[in-house]
Coordinates of C-alpha atoms in Angstrom, one line a residue:
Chain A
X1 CA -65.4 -12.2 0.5
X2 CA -63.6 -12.7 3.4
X3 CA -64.5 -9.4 5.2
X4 CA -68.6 -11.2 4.8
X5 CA -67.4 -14.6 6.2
X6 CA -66.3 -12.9 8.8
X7 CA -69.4 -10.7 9.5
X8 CA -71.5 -13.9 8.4
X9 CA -69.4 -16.0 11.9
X10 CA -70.1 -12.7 14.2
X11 CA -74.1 -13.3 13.2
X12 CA -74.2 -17.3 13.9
X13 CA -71.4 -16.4 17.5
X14 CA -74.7 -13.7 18.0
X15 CA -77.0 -16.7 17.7
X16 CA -75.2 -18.8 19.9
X17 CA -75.2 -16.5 22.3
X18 CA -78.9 -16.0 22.3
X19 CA -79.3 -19.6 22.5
X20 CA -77.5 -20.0 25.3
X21 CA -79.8 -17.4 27.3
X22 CA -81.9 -19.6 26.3
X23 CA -80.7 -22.7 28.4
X24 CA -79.6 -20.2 31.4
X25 CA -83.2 -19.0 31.8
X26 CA -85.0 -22.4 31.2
X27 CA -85.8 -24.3 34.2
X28 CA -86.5 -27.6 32.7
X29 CA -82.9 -27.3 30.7
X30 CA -79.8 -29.5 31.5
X31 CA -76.3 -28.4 29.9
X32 CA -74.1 -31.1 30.1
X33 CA -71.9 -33.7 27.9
X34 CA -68.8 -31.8 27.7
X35 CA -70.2 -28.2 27.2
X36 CA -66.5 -26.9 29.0
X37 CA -64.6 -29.1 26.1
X38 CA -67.0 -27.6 23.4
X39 CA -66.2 -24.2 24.7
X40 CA -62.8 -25.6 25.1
X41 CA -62.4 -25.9 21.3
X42 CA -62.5 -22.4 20.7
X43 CA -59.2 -21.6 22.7
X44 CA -56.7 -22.6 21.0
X45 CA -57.7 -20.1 18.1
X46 CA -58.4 -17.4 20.4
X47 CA -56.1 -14.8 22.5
X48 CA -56.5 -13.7 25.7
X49 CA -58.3 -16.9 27.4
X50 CA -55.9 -18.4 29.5
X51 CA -58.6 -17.5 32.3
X52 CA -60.8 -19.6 30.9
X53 CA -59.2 -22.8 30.2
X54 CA -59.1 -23.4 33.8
X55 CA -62.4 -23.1 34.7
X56 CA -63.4 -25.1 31.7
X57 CA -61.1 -27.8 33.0
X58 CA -62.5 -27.5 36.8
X59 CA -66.0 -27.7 35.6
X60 CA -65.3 -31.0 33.4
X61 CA -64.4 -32.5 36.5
X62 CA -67.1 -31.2 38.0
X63 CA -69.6 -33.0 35.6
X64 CA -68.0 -36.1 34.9
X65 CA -67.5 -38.9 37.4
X66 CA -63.6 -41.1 37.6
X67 CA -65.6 -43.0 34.4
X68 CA -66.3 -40.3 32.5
X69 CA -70.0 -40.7 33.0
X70 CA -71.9 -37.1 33.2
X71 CA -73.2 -36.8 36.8
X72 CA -76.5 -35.0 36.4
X73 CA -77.1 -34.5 39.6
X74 CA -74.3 -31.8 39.7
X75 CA -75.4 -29.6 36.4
X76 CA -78.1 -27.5 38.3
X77 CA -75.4 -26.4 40.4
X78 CA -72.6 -25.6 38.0
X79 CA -75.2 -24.6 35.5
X80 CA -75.0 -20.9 35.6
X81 CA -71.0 -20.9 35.7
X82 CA -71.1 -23.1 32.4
X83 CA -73.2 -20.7 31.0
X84 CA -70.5 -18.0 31.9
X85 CA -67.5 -19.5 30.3
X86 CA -69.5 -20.3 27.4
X87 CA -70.3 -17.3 27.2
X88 CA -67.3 -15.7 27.8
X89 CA -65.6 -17.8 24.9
X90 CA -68.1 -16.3 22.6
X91 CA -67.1 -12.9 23.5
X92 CA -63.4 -13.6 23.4
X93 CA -64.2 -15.4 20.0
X94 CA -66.3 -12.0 18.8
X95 CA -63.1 -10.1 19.8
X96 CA -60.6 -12.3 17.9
X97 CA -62.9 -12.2 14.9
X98 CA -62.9 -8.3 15.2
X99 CA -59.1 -8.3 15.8
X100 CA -59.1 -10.5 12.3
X101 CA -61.1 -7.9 10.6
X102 CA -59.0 -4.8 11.5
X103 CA -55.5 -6.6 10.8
X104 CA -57.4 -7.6 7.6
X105 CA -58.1 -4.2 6.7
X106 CA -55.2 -2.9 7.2
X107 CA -53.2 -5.2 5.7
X108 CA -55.3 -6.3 2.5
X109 CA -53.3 -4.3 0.1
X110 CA -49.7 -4.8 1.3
X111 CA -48.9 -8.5 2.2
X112 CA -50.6 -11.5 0.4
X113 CA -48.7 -14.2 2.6
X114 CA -50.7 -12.3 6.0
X115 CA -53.8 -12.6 3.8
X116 CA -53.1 -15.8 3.7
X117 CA -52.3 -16.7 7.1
X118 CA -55.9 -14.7 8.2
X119 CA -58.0 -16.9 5.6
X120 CA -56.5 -20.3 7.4
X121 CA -57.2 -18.8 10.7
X122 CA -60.7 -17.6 10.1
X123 CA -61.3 -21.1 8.6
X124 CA -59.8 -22.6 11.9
X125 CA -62.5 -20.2 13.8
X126 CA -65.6 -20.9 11.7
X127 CA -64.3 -25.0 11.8
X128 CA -64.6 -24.7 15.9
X129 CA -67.8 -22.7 15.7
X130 CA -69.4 -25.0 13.2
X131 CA -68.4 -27.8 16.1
X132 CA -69.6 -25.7 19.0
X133 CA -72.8 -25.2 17.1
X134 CA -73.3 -29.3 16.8
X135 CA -72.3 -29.4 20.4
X136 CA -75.2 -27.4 21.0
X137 CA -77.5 -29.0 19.0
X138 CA -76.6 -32.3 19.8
X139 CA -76.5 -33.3 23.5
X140 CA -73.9 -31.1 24.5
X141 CA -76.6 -28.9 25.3
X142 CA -79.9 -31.1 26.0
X143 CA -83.1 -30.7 27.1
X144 CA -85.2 -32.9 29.3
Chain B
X1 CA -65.1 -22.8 4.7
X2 CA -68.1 -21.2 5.8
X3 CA -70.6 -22.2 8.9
X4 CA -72.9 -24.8 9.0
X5 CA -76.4 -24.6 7.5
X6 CA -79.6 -26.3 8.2
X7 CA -78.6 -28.7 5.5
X8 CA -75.1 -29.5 7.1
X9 CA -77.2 -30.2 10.6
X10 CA -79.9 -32.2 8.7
X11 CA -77.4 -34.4 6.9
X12 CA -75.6 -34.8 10.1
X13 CA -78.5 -36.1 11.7
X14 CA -79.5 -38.3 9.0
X15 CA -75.6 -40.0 9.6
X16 CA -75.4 -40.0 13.7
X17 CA -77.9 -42.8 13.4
X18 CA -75.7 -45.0 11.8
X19 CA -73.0 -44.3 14.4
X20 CA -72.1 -45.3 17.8
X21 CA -74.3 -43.4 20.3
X22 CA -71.4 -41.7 22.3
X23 CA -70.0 -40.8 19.1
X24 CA -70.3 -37.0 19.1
X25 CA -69.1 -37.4 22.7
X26 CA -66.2 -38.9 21.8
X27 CA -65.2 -37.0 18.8
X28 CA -65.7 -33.3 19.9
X29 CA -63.6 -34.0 23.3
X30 CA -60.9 -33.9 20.4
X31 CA -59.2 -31.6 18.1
X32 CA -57.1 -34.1 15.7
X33 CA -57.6 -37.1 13.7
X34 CA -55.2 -40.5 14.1
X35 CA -55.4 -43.0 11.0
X36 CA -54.2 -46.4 11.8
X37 CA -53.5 -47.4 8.6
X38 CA -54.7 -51.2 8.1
X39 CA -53.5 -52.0 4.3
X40 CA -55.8 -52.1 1.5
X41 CA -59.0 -51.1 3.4
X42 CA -59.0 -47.6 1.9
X43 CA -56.5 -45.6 3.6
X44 CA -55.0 -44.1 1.0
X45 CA -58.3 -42.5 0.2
X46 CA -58.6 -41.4 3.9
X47 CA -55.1 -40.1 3.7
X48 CA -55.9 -37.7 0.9
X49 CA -58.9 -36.5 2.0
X50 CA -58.3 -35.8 5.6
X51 CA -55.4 -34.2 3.9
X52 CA -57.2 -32.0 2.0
X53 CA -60.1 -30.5 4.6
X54 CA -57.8 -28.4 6.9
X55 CA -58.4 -30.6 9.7
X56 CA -54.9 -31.7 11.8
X57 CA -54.3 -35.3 10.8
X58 CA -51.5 -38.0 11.5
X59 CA -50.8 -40.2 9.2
X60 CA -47.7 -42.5 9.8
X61 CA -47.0 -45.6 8.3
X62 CA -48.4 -49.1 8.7
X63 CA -47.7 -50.2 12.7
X64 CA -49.3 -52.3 14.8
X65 CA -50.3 -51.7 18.7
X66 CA -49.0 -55.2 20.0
X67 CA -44.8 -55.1 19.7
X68 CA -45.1 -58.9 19.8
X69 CA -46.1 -59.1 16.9
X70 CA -43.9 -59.8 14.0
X71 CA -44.9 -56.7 11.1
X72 CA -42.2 -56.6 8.2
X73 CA -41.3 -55.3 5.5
X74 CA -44.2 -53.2 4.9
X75 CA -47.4 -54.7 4.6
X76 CA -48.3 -53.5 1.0
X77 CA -44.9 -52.1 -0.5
X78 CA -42.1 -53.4 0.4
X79 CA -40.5 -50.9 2.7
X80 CA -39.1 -51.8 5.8
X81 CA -41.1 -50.2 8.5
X82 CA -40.9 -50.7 12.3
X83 CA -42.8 -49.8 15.5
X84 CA -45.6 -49.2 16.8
X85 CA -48.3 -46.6 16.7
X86 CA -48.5 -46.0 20.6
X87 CA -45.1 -44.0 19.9
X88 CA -46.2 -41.8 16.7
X89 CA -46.9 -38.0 17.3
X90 CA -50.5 -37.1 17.5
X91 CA -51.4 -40.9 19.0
X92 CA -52.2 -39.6 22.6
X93 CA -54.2 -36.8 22.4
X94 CA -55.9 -37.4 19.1
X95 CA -59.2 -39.3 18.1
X96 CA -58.2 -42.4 16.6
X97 CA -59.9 -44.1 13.3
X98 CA -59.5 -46.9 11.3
X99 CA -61.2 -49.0 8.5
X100 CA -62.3 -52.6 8.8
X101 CA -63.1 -53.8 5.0
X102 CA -65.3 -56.5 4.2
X103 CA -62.7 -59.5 4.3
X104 CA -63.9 -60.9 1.0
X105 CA -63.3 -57.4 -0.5
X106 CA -60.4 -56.7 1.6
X107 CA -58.5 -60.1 0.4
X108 CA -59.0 -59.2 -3.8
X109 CA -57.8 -55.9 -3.4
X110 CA -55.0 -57.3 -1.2
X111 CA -54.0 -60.0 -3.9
X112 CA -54.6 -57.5 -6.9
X113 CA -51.9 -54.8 -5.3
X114 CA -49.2 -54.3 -7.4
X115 CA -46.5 -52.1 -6.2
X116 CA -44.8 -55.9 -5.0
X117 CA -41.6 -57.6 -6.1
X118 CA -42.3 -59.4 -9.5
X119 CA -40.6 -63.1 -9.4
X120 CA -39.3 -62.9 -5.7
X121 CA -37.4 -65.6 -4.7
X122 CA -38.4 -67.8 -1.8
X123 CA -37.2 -65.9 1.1
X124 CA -37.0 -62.5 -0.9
X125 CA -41.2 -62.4 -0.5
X126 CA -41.4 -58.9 0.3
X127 CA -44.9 -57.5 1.1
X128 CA -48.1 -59.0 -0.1
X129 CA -47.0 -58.0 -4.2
X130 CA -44.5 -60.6 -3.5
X131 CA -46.7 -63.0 -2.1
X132 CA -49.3 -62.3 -5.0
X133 CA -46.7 -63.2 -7.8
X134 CA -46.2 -66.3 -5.6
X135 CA -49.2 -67.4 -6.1
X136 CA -50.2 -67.4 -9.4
X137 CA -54.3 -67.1 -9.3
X138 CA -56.5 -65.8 -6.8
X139 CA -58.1 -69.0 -5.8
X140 CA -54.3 -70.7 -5.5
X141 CA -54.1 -67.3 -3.1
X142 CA -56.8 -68.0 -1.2
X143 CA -55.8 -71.4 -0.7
X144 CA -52.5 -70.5 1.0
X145 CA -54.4 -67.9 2.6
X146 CA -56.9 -70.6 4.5
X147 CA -54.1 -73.1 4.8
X148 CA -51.5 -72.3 7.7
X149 CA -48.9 -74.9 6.3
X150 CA -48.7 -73.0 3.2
X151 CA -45.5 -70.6 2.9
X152 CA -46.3 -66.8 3.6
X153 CA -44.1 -64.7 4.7
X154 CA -43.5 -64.5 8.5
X155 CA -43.6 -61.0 8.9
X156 CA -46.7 -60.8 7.3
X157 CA -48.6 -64.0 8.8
X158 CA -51.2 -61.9 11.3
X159 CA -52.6 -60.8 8.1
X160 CA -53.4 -64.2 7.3
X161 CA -54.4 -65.6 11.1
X162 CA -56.3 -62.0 11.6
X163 CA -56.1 -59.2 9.4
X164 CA -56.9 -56.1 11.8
X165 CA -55.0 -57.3 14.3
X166 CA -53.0 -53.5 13.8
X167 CA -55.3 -51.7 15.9
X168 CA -55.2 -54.6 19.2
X169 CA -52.8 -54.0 21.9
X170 CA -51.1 -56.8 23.8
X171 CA -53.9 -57.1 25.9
X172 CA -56.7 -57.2 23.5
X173 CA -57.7 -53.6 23.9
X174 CA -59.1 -52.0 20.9
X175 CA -56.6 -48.7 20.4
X176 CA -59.1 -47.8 17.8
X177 CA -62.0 -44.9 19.2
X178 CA -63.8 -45.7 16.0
X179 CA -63.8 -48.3 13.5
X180 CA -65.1 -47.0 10.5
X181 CA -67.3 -50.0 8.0
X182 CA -65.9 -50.3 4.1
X183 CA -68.8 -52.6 2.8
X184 CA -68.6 -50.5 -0.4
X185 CA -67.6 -47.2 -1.3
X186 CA -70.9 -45.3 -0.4
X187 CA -70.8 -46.8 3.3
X188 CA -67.0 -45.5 3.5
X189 CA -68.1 -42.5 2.3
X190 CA -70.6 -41.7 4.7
X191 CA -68.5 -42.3 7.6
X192 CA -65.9 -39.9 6.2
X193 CA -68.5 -37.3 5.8
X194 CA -69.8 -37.7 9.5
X195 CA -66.2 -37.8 11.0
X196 CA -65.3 -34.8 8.8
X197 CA -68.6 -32.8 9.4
X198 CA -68.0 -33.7 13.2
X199 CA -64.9 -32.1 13.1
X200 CA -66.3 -28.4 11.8
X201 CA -66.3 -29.3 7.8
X202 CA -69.1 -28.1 6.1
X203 CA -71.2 -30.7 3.8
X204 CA -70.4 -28.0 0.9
X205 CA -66.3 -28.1 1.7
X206 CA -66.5 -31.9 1.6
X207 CA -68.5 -33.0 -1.3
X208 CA -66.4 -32.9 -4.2
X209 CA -64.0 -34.5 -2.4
X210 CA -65.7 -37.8 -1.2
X211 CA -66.0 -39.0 -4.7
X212 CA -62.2 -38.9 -5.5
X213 CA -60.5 -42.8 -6.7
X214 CA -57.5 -43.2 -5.2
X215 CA -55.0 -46.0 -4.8
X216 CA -57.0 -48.3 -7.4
X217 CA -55.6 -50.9 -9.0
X218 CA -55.2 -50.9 -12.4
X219 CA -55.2 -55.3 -12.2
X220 CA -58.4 -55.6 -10.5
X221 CA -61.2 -54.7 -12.9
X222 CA -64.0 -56.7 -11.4
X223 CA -66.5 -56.6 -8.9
X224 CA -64.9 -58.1 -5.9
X225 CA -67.7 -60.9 -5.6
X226 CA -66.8 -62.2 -9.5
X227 CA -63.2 -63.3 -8.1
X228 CA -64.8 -66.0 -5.7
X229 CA -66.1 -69.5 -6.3
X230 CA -68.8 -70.9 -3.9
X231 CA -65.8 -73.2 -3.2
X232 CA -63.8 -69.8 -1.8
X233 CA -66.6 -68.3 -0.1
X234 CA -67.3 -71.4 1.8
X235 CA -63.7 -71.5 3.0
X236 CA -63.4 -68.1 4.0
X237 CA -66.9 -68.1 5.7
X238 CA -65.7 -70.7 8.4
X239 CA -62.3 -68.6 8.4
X240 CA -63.6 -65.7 9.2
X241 CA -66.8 -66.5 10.8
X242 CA -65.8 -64.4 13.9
X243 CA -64.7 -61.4 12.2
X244 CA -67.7 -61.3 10.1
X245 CA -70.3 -61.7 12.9
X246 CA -67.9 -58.7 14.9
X247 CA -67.5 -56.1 12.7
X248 CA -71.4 -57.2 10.9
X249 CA -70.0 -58.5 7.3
X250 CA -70.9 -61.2 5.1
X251 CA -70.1 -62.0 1.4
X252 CA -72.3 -59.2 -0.2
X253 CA -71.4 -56.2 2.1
X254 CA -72.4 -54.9 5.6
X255 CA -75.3 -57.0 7.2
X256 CA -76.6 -53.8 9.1
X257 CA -77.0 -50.1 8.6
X258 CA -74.6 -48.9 10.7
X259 CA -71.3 -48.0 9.0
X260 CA -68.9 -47.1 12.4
X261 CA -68.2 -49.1 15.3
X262 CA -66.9 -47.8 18.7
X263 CA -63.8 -49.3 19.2
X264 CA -64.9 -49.9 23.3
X265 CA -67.0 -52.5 22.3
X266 CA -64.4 -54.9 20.3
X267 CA -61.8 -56.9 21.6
X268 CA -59.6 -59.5 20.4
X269 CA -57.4 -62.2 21.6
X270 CA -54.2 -62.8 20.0
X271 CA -53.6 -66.4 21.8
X272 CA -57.2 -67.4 21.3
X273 CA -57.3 -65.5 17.8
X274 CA -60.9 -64.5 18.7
X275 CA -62.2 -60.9 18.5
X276 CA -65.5 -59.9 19.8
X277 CA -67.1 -58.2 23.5
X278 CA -66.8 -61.6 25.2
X279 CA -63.1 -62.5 24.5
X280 CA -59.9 -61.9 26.6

């Protein structure tokens, strides 16, 4: 059951992805309204991103003027590096999920309480995905 | 919990309509929830389900933003509580929530709770069971309630001059992100599901949940509307003319479809004792 979850999260992450090509190779497409945070959210559940946190950060202040209003003007340019730490969160995410699987596997049969402790993090993983996914498809990612 | 379907994103859309525009703006710049606990508008309910999806919640006891403001014992249960919610763990960085109830809903269940002192003595009045058993009827309650000369206990007075004043800072300021509507229980309901769903919880995680009675009181067995005389509702209509027209009330329920309220767009003064855009 949880071994399907799992490989059900890696197909929708998949999806993302491709959606996100998407936007990169649109001309007509703006990314904007805290794409970095959205990404952002995935973090905290993930190893290995300290690299991208910063960027993320940068980039907010990038989009978003002293008022927190999104300065359109500047996505065009920062476009393609949003697009990259998105990106790169969903890979880092794909990897956690596949670390999840393997310690899973392994350790299915010999210690409930890890079981445990995997089921609340994949639920913490497909929580921030389900909220990346609605920043996607509601104005995080827009079209004009 | 498993991913969003098309359902989840087709119930969500059906909801954002009835919220603040920069709502999903506001909520996914946050990973945890902050209930400001205004008593008897449905918290308890809140409590337990927020408690229940997974999602990191606070939840500390009834405060208030202004420390001006008198607040004692506890509002409801007569346990002494003190300071404010600026200082509670979670209240920076979170996304903070509370309910407004109708008033006229909001007053019966507030009269009707019963965890209160039975037979206080004068200056024993401790929270708003004491103040019930006070006053022996509801309309004798509402009376005291409209009338400022009328004893009520101090520490519990801003409930009678302006009953969310919990979530106003000394200088007005709404601490509130989002003020979600209580008109009934279906209008509370929805704005639960869209606050949950915006915070990863699948429509299918949530559902059996939203339906769940907490926190009722066994003393009030009527609709709250069969409590009030046109005598009552006249009264309270001039009282709270403000804070109906603000957070879009009147004696029936909501008087619009929207069940949230950004909590930019609300202020109140504490001298003036007027809330609205306009005021401080």
């Amino acid at each position: 059951m949880v071994e399907e979850k799992l490989n059900n999260l890696v197909i929708e992450v998949g999806k993302l992805q491709k959606e996100l090509e998407s936007f990169k190779s649109s001309k007509d497409c703006h990314i904007g309204i805290r794409g970095c945070s959205a990404a952002a959210l995935l973090l905290g559940h993930a190893k290995k991103v300290d690299s991208l946190i910063k960027p993320a950060e940068r980039l907010n202040d990038i989009i978003f003027d002293d008022n927190d209003q999104l300065l359109e003007e500047k996505i065009p340019e920062i476009l393609p590096a949003l697009v990259m730490v998105l990106a790169n969160t969903q890979n880092v995410l794909i990897l956690s999920l596949k670390e999840c699987l393997s310690n899973l596997e392994a350790d299915a049969s010999k210690n409930k309480d890890e079981i445990v402790q995997l089921e609340k993090r994949l639920e913490d993983i497909s929580q921030n995905l389900n909220r990346l996914l609605i920043a996607g498809k509601h104005g995080h990612f827009y079209r004009k | 919990m498993d991913i969003f379907t098309e359902s989840d994103f087709e119930i969500l859309e059906s909801l954002l309509c009835k919220a603040p525009p920069d709502f999903l703006k506001t909520v996914l710049a946050k990973d945890s929830l902050f209930h400001m606990h205004i008593p008897k508008t449905g918290g308890t309910y809140i409590k337990v389900l927020f408690q229940s999806l997974g999602i990191k919640f606070y939840n500390p006891a009834h405060m208030r933003c202004n420390a001006n403001i008198p607040l004692y014992p506890d509002p409801t249960d007569s346990i002494p509580c003190d300071g404010v919610y600026k200082e509670q763990e979670g209240f920076e960085e979170s996304l903070r929530f509370c309910v407004v109830r109708n008033p006229f809903d909001w007053l019966t269940s507030y009269y009707f709770h019963t965890h209160g002192e039975e037979k206080a003595p004068w200056l024993g009045v401790k929270g708003v069971g004491g103040i019930r058993y006070f006053y022996s009827t509801f309309e004798k309650f509402v009376e005291a309630y409209c009338d400022g000369e009328q004893y009520w206990n101090i520490g519990l007075n801003e409930f009678r001059r302006f009953y969310p004043f919990q979530i106003f800072d000394e200088h007005g300021t709404c601490q509130s992100h989002l003020i979600l509507k209580n008109g009934n229980n279906e209008e509370l309901q929805s704005a639960c599901t869209l606050l949950a769903m915006s915070f990863g919880i699948p429509y299918s995680s949530l559902e059996k949940k939203l339906n769940t009675k907490t926190n009722t009181s066994s003393a009030k067995k009527e609709d709250y509307r069969k409590y009030y005389t046109s005598k009552m509702i006249d009264r309270l209509e001039v009282k709270w003319e403000n804070i109906l027209s603000a957070f879009g009330y009147d004696f029936n329920g909501s008087t619009d479809e929207k069940f949230m309220i950004s909590g930019k767009n609300v202020r109140y003064s504490n001298r003036k004792n007027l809330v609205g855009k306009k005021f401080v």
